[in-house]
Amino acid sequence: MPQSAENILDHKDLFKEPEYQAMLEKKRATYENATPAEKVEEVADWTKSWDYREKNLARSCVTINPAKACQPLGAVFAAAGYDSTMSFVHGSQGCVAYYRSHLARHFKEPSSAVSSSMTEDAAVFGGLNNMIEGLANTYALYSPKMIAVSTTCMAEVIGDDLNSFILKSKEKESVPADFPVPFAHTPAFVGSHVDGYDNMQKGILSCFWKDAPRTAGEGINIIPGFDGYVVGNIREMKRMLGLMGVEATVLGDASDVYDTPSDGEFRMYAGGTTQEEIKAGLNAKATISLQEYCTRKTLAFCEEVGQQTASFHYPMGVQATDEFLMKVAELTGKEIPEQLRLERGRLIDAMADSQAYLHGKTYAIYGDPDFVYAMARFVMEMGGEPKHCLATNGGKDWEAQMTALLASSPFGEGCQVWAGKDLWHLRSILATEPADLLIGNSYGKYLEKDCNIPLIRLTFPIFDRHHHHRFPTFGYQGAIGVLVKILDTIFDKLDTESDISFDLTR
Amino acid sequence: MAKDIADSAEANMKLIEEVLAAYPDKAKKKRAKHLGVAETVADAEPGIQSKCDTVKSNIKSVPGVMTIRGCAYAGSKGVVWGPVKDMLHISHGPVGCGHYSWSQRRNYYTGTTGIDSFVTMQVTTDFQENDIVFGGDKKLEKTIDELNTLFPLNKGISIQSECPIGLIGDDIEAVSKKKAKDIGKRVIPVRCEGFRGVSQSLGHHIANDMIRDWVLEAGEGARAGFEAGPYDVNIIGDYNIGGDAWSSRILLEEIGLNVIAQWSGDATIAEMERAPAAKLNLIHCYRSMSYICRHMEEKHGVPWMEYNFFGPSQIAASLRAIAAKFDATIQANAEAVIAKYQPLVDAVNAKYKPRLEGKKVMLYVGGLRPRHVVDAYHDLGMEIVGTGYEFAHNDDYKRTGHYIKEGTLIYDDVSGYELEKFVEAIRPDLVGSGIKEKYNTQKMGIPFRQMHSWDYSGPYHGYDGYAIFARDMDLAINNPVWGMFDAPWKKTA
């Protein structure tokens, strides 16, 4: 009997015990009609071949292990950046359960959102009644200052019109007439979560900026984009701006709501950009996006209202941070202070100290378009060589930007860019043309195991490691954190594989 | 009625009233029917402790209240079909549903992922606007061909419909018939669009019906020529969360039974095909798989019985009840197995009961566990002060009366608001619910265990599982972190 009260074995060890092994063996041999082991091995070997890779890359219909989610997730994330804002997703209710679970599993934090719980009758007659009743209930129960409405694909397919539904709900006094209910249509069959983020940002800004008079001022707005490291990153960015003496308005600051303290109180809402700040943001001189692909429509809207705009691809690493700070300096007329120059120097110092271990290391990188761009750039700054850059939600424009980036450095030579491909494609690619290290999110753990390439988790979602999002990846200090994670992985691998060269000092 | 029961019943009714006060009238009226207190049973039958089916259930959720429920797709792909390991399950429609449910239910299985087993993969037709406008049948056909090329050892393919499929009028049944012929394997269409029904529950039902129509009654498959022995049984409705079905199976085998099929945790399609040959269906999750048991009873003459492998009291009672369906040898084996594990049970209780005795627990889970795990807590000396289901039906609430004492708070399809207020007022020592409830509860300083996924632990079924269950409840409740919430300079006298 394997189990004992003194040494309780759970799933990790229990099923390795001989009783269980014998039981599972018998099940397989007697009842499963399993494929013979030799055949399984033969097929497994084939899946690592060039022949399989060609067939895999040739598929045009099925998507397997994609590194992207759907639009409403991005909308819910965007709305979470605003003070006391409840996401209301119009359509089937299961979707909302999924977004909430997904965000809670990454941040290890509560994630609140409501659904209009549409069912068959709403599919036939439309979801107006669900909206009218739902908004009233949300308003009464959760006392939000704003309700941000997005849509599931069900509501999109049947063509529910949010604008008229919200107006009718206000007529029916679900919420007061002047209560802000920004909205965004977020069809899951268009784009990905980064587009949902964009649409909801635009929806929220439009709600406050459209038809409002603008008096151009000197302020700047910053839109962070969809970022699993939002907690550490926004705080780090604000710290850097503080050193510059710049007071920027972060449009969508979710750093507090996804990092509430344990002190006995559950805070459904925490921090976030206030409505006064949003309104004042209209007068800003410029709006800066930290992630171009998360904000294309939003920035176009900012230009429409008369603001200057600038966009970045996730300010991580040396040059990306340099450019961000210089842009802020240019827009605000403030100098970049000595302290940030020192911080930059410390990052360069760390990179120089470790360059022998970084130089020439090869990488496969996947994730959202802006993250992959930033990561590849930082890898090249460290003397690393990106071999494969993949974004399931990247298009031809991203591919062109990546190609130009890689061409800008000798370390980018030979790197392949995989726009629109998924992680099952990446499996074939890594089996035939491997890299030393894999950078991505938790889903990469299957590739790590299959292809025997160490995974470094640096982007959303991270379910199986805790608290990384509390530390920044932005800025010079964030870059040091990223550097250390990469180095730790390199050193761990080196130690694991070393015998006579098991050196104390490296 | 004892005074303390009357007191708690009265306090709970008052609490319900207070919580309902926040709702607008229409919603208040609707929600009031779902909240109640376990009542006294008139003419109590032995083994029945209270009447819990006074609350309404299996009704549409109220919009905008933050229901914790999921959808039919979650019930079919996530629960019933997803764990069938040698099949590919296509999340048919846009990318999200398959993405969020990817590898999240911890249905353990053996096999080589991506080669002969596919449970932890996210396979989707990733619908784009064109597919909505022009229909997705052609894409689905080609998807099946591509899958069969890339995964030649698959034993079948299921099509798990997402919302748009039923709205745009695709004919996935026609595609299934055609492609089954083409690839010579089972291709099973499941109409589990998320807008159908009121919760995951209809997804379970639809998934069961598709097993009936497209597996059991669509040719014998592995059942052909199989002759069942007198001790052949099936485990039905065990999804092998953290290995639950395995720590159950080992007990059934120890008492001398052969488990010829395990549904659907670690299942193969051959096991499912062979199931109607068994002598007895043993069903753990009644809510999600009673449908197929009733079918096998009517069509194939396979009797079925419910059992409960949570906690030693229920395990022993279940082993005896199961053995009673067989001969004296099996009955003697059951007694021997119960006796064999008794020292483990005693040692676990000796270790943990002193640390857990008297602790109060609130539960809110799916369709089975809000009652099934209750006696496991009782075995540890703990008390259940509130329980409720996401997607139970009336018969589940009836069964709840077997476990729950009078005066206990009952909540059906609880809203985020209600649960928070209930937890805040009752302040139990432990809440057992899901990931969406975990962090909210912990922030309030109340220990929590996820009771869908076993909080990444398990198994909890069987004697081996009981030890893990006891350990986990202890580590949740007795961790020092709960004592450090207040900053010392802020402590009130």
PDB file of N, CA, C and O in Angstrom, chain A residues 457-494:
ATOM      1  N   ARG A 457       9.716  31.879 -19.281  1.00  0.00           N
ATOM      2  CA  ARG A 457       8.367  32.462 -19.304  1.00  0.00           C
ATOM      3  C   ARG A 457       8.484  33.965 -19.110  1.00  0.00           C
ATOM      4  O   ARG A 457       8.866  34.437 -18.037  1.00  0.00           O
ATOM      5  N   LEU A 458       8.155  34.702 -20.156  1.00  0.00           N
ATOM      6  CA  LEU A 458       8.289  36.160 -20.058  1.00  0.00           C
ATOM      7  C   LEU A 458       7.075  36.910 -20.581  1.00  0.00           C
ATOM      8  O   LEU A 458       7.105  38.128 -20.700  1.00  0.00           O
ATOM      9  N   THR A 459       6.007  36.173 -20.920  1.00  0.00           N
ATOM     10  CA  THR A 459       4.834  36.895 -21.413  1.00  0.00           C
ATOM     11  C   THR A 459       3.549  36.163 -21.041  1.00  0.00           C
ATOM     12  O   THR A 459       3.578  34.991 -20.677  1.00  0.00           O
ATOM     13  N   PHE A 460       2.451  36.864 -21.122  1.00  0.00           N
ATOM     14  CA  PHE A 460       1.134  36.370 -20.728  1.00  0.00           C
ATOM     15  C   PHE A 460       0.697  35.204 -21.597  1.00  0.00           C
ATOM     16  O   PHE A 460       0.881  35.271 -22.788  1.00  0.00           O
ATOM     17  N   PRO A 461       0.042  34.199 -21.052  1.00  0.00           N
ATOM     18  CA  PRO A 461      -0.207  33.998 -19.636  1.00  0.00           C
ATOM     19  C   PRO A 461       0.849  33.108 -18.990  1.00  0.00           C
ATOM     20  O   PRO A 461       1.398  32.223 -19.622  1.00  0.00           O
ATOM     21  N   ILE A 462       1.107  33.380 -17.709  1.00  0.00           N
ATOM     22  CA  ILE A 462       2.006  32.527 -16.931  1.00  0.00           C
ATOM     23  C   ILE A 462       1.179  31.928 -15.806  1.00  0.00           C
ATOM     24  O   ILE A 462       0.840  32.608 -14.839  1.00  0.00           O
ATOM     25  N   PHE A 463       0.791  30.685 -15.986  1.00  0.00           N
ATOM     26  CA  PHE A 463      -0.067  30.018 -15.009  1.00  0.00           C
ATOM     27  C   PHE A 463       0.727  29.199 -14.000  1.00  0.00           C
ATOM     28  O   PHE A 463       0.279  28.947 -12.893  1.00  0.00           O
ATOM     29  N   ASP A 464       1.877  28.711 -14.419  1.00  0.00           N
ATOM     30  CA  ASP A 464       2.565  27.686 -13.639  1.00  0.00           C
ATOM     31  C   ASP A 464       3.813  28.192 -12.931  1.00  0.00           C
ATOM     32  O   ASP A 464       4.604  27.397 -12.423  1.00  0.00           O
ATOM     33  N   ARG A 465       4.020  29.473 -12.929  1.00  0.00           N
ATOM     34  CA  ARG A 465       5.019  30.100 -12.080  1.00  0.00           C
ATOM     35  C   ARG A 465       4.317  31.278 -11.424  1.00  0.00           C
ATOM     36  O   ARG A 465       3.457  31.884 -12.047  1.00  0.00           O
ATOM     37  N   HIS A 466       4.701  31.599 -10.206  1.00  0.00           N
ATOM     38  CA  HIS A 466       3.954  32.616  -9.474  1.00  0.00           C
ATOM     39  C   HIS A 466       4.683  33.955  -9.439  1.00  0.00           C
ATOM     40  O   HIS A 466       5.901  33.987  -9.333  1.00  0.00           O
ATOM     41  N   HIS A 467       3.911  35.018  -9.534  1.00  0.00           N
ATOM     42  CA  HIS A 467       4.331  36.366  -9.135  1.00  0.00           C
ATOM     43  C   HIS A 467       5.297  37.068 -10.078  1.00  0.00           C
ATOM     44  O   HIS A 467       5.760  38.157  -9.766  1.00  0.00           O
ATOM     45  N   HIS A 468       5.631  36.468 -11.203  1.00  0.00           N
ATOM     46  CA  HIS A 468       6.559  37.156 -12.105  1.00  0.00           C
ATOM     47  C   HIS A 468       6.026  38.520 -12.525  1.00  0.00           C
ATOM     48  O   HIS A 468       6.780  39.458 -12.718  1.00  0.00           O
ATOM     49  N   HIS A 469       4.680  38.595 -12.669  1.00  0.00           N
ATOM     50  CA  HIS A 469       4.083  39.843 -13.145  1.00  0.00           C
ATOM     51  C   HIS A 469       4.245  40.985 -12.149  1.00  0.00           C
ATOM     52  O   HIS A 469       3.988  42.134 -12.482  1.00  0.00           O
ATOM     53  N   ARG A 470       4.648  40.655 -10.930  1.00  0.00           N
ATOM     54  CA  ARG A 470       4.836  41.730  -9.948  1.00  0.00           C
ATOM     55  C   ARG A 470       6.147  42.482 -10.186  1.00  0.00           C
ATOM     56  O   ARG A 470       6.380  43.526  -9.592  1.00  0.00           O
ATOM     57  N   PHE A 471       7.010  41.901 -11.011  1.00  0.00           N
ATOM     58  CA  PHE A 471       8.304  42.524 -11.289  1.00  0.00           C
ATOM     59  C   PHE A 471       8.305  43.069 -12.711  1.00  0.00           C
ATOM     60  O   PHE A 471       7.757  42.455 -13.610  1.00  0.00           O
ATOM     61  N   PRO A 472       8.952  44.209 -12.926  1.00  0.00           N
ATOM     62  CA  PRO A 472       8.881  44.825 -14.255  1.00  0.00           C
ATOM     63  C   PRO A 472       9.772  44.137 -15.286  1.00  0.00           C
ATOM     64  O   PRO A 472      10.782  43.517 -14.944  1.00  0.00           O
ATOM     65  N   THR A 473       9.360  44.264 -16.534  1.00  0.00           N
ATOM     66  CA  THR A 473      10.252  43.933 -17.653  1.00  0.00           C
ATOM     67  C   THR A 473      10.576  45.206 -18.436  1.00  0.00           C
ATOM     68  O   THR A 473      11.472  45.217 -19.268  1.00  0.00           O
ATOM     69  N   PHE A 474       9.813  46.272 -18.167  1.00  0.00           N
ATOM     70  CA  PHE A 474      10.029  47.565 -18.838  1.00  0.00           C
ATOM     71  C   PHE A 474      11.267  48.270 -18.272  1.00  0.00           C
ATOM     72  O   PHE A 474      11.628  48.084 -17.112  1.00  0.00           O
ATOM     73  N   GLY A 475      11.806  49.138 -19.083  1.00  0.00           N
ATOM     74  CA  GLY A 475      12.844  50.052 -18.611  1.00  0.00           C
ATOM     75  C   GLY A 475      14.170  49.335 -18.372  1.00  0.00           C
ATOM     76  O   GLY A 475      14.299  48.135 -18.600  1.00  0.00           O
ATOM     77  N   TYR A 476      15.142  50.091 -17.912  1.00  0.00           N
ATOM     78  CA  TYR A 476      16.477  49.507 -17.696  1.00  0.00           C
ATOM     79  C   TYR A 476      16.455  48.510 -16.547  1.00  0.00           C
ATOM     80  O   TYR A 476      17.083  47.469 -16.607  1.00  0.00           O
ATOM     81  N   GLN A 477      15.713  48.849 -15.504  1.00  0.00           N
ATOM     82  CA  GLN A 477      15.667  47.932 -14.355  1.00  0.00           C
ATOM     83  C   GLN A 477      14.914  46.655 -14.715  1.00  0.00           C
ATOM     84  O   GLN A 477      15.303  45.566 -14.307  1.00  0.00           O
ATOM     85  N   GLY A 478      13.829  46.833 -15.470  1.00  0.00           N
ATOM     86  CA  GLY A 478      13.082  45.660 -15.913  1.00  0.00           C
ATOM     87  C   GLY A 478      13.956  44.767 -16.780  1.00  0.00           C
ATOM     88  O   GLY A 478      13.907  43.541 -16.688  1.00  0.00           O
ATOM     89  N   ALA A 479      14.770  45.405 -17.608  1.00  0.00           N
ATOM     90  CA  ALA A 479      15.639  44.634 -18.507  1.00  0.00           C
ATOM     91  C   ALA A 479      16.630  43.790 -17.715  1.00  0.00           C
ATOM     92  O   ALA A 479      16.972  42.675 -18.130  1.00  0.00           O
ATOM     93  N   ILE A 480      17.086  44.314 -16.581  1.00  0.00           N
ATOM     94  CA  ILE A 480      18.005  43.518 -15.756  1.00  0.00           C
ATOM     95  C   ILE A 480      17.291  42.264 -15.252  1.00  0.00           C
ATOM     96  O   ILE A 480      17.852  41.168 -15.237  1.00  0.00           O
ATOM     97  N   GLY A 481      16.024  42.417 -14.868  1.00  0.00           N
ATOM     98  CA  GLY A 481      15.246  41.252 -14.436  1.00  0.00           C
ATOM     99  C   GLY A 481      15.124  40.206 -15.539  1.00  0.00           C
ATOM    100  O   GLY A 481      15.278  39.006 -15.307  1.00  0.00           O
ATOM    101  N   VAL A 482      14.869  40.685 -16.744  1.00  0.00           N
ATOM    102  CA  VAL A 482      14.756  39.771 -17.890  1.00  0.00           C
ATOM    103  C   VAL A 482      16.104  39.081 -18.133  1.00  0.00           C
ATOM    104  O   VAL A 482      16.174  37.862 -18.348  1.00  0.00           O
ATOM    105  N   LEU A 483      17.151  39.878 -18.072  1.00  0.00           N
ATOM    106  CA  LEU A 483      18.505  39.354 -18.262  1.00  0.00           C
ATOM    107  C   LEU A 483      18.802  38.236 -17.259  1.00  0.00           C
ATOM    108  O   LEU A 483      19.323  37.176 -17.613  1.00  0.00           O
ATOM    109  N   VAL A 484      18.445  38.470 -16.006  1.00  0.00           N
ATOM    110  CA  VAL A 484      18.726  37.484 -14.961  1.00  0.00           C
ATOM    111  C   VAL A 484      17.943  36.193 -15.207  1.00  0.00           C
ATOM    112  O   VAL A 484      18.461  35.098 -15.028  1.00  0.00           O
ATOM    113  N   LYS A 485      16.694  36.339 -15.634  1.00  0.00           N
ATOM    114  CA  LYS A 485      15.904  35.137 -15.912  1.00  0.00           C
ATOM    115  C   LYS A 485      16.541  34.305 -17.015  1.00  0.00           C
ATOM    116  O   LYS A 485      16.608  33.075 -16.935  1.00  0.00           O
ATOM    117  N   ILE A 486      16.996  34.995 -18.041  1.00  0.00           N
ATOM    118  CA  ILE A 486      17.637  34.284 -19.152  1.00  0.00           C
ATOM    119  C   ILE A 486      18.929  33.627 -18.663  1.00  0.00           C
ATOM    120  O   ILE A 486      19.189  32.450 -18.928  1.00  0.00           O
ATOM    121  N   LEU A 487      19.721  34.400 -17.924  1.00  0.00           N
ATOM    122  CA  LEU A 487      20.999  33.860 -17.433  1.00  0.00           C
ATOM    123  C   LEU A 487      20.782  32.664 -16.500  1.00  0.00           C
ATOM    124  O   LEU A 487      21.498  31.659 -16.598  1.00  0.00           O
ATOM    125  N   ASP A 488      19.810  32.788 -15.611  1.00  0.00           N
ATOM    126  CA  ASP A 488      19.551  31.672 -14.691  1.00  0.00           C
ATOM    127  C   ASP A 488      19.244  30.398 -15.471  1.00  0.00           C
ATOM    128  O   ASP A 488      19.701  29.307 -15.114  1.00  0.00           O
ATOM    129  N   THR A 489      18.466  30.549 -16.513  1.00  0.00           N
ATOM    130  CA  THR A 489      18.127  29.377 -17.331  1.00  0.00           C
ATOM    131  C   THR A 489      19.380  28.810 -18.002  1.00  0.00           C
ATOM    132  O   THR A 489      19.596  27.595 -18.037  1.00  0.00           O
ATOM    133  N   ILE A 490      20.204  29.703 -18.510  1.00  0.00           N
ATOM    134  CA  ILE A 490      21.446  29.265 -19.162  1.00  0.00           C
ATOM    135  C   ILE A 490      22.355  28.550 -18.158  1.00  0.00           C
ATOM    136  O   ILE A 490      22.887  27.473 -18.428  1.00  0.00           O
ATOM    137  N   PHE A 491      22.504  29.143 -16.974  1.00  0.00           N
ATOM    138  CA  PHE A 491      23.391  28.544 -15.963  1.00  0.00           C
ATOM    139  C   PHE A 491      22.830  27.225 -15.431  1.00  0.00           C
ATOM    140  O   PHE A 491      23.585  26.265 -15.222  1.00  0.00           O
ATOM    141  N   ASP A 492      21.506  27.182 -15.226  1.00  0.00           N
ATOM    142  CA  ASP A 492      20.902  25.927 -14.757  1.00  0.00           C
ATOM    143  C   ASP A 492      21.172  24.808 -15.752  1.00  0.00           C
ATOM    144  O   ASP A 492      21.493  23.687 -15.383  1.00  0.00           O
ATOM    145  N   LYS A 493      21.034  25.130 -17.011  1.00  0.00           N
ATOM    146  CA  LYS A 493      21.236  24.123 -18.059  1.00  0.00           C
ATOM    147  C   LYS A 493      22.701  23.681 -18.066  1.00  0.00           C
ATOM    148  O   LYS A 493      23.006  22.489 -18.147  1.00  0.00           O
ATOM    149  N   LEU A 494      23.575  24.671 -17.944  1.00  0.00           N
ATOM    150  CA  LEU A 494      25.008  24.382 -17.946  1.00  0.00           C
ATOM    151  C   LEU A 494      25.372  23.457 -16.784  1.00  0.00           C
ATOM    152  O   LEU A 494      26.082  22.463 -16.956  1.00  0.00           O
TER     153      LEU A 494
END
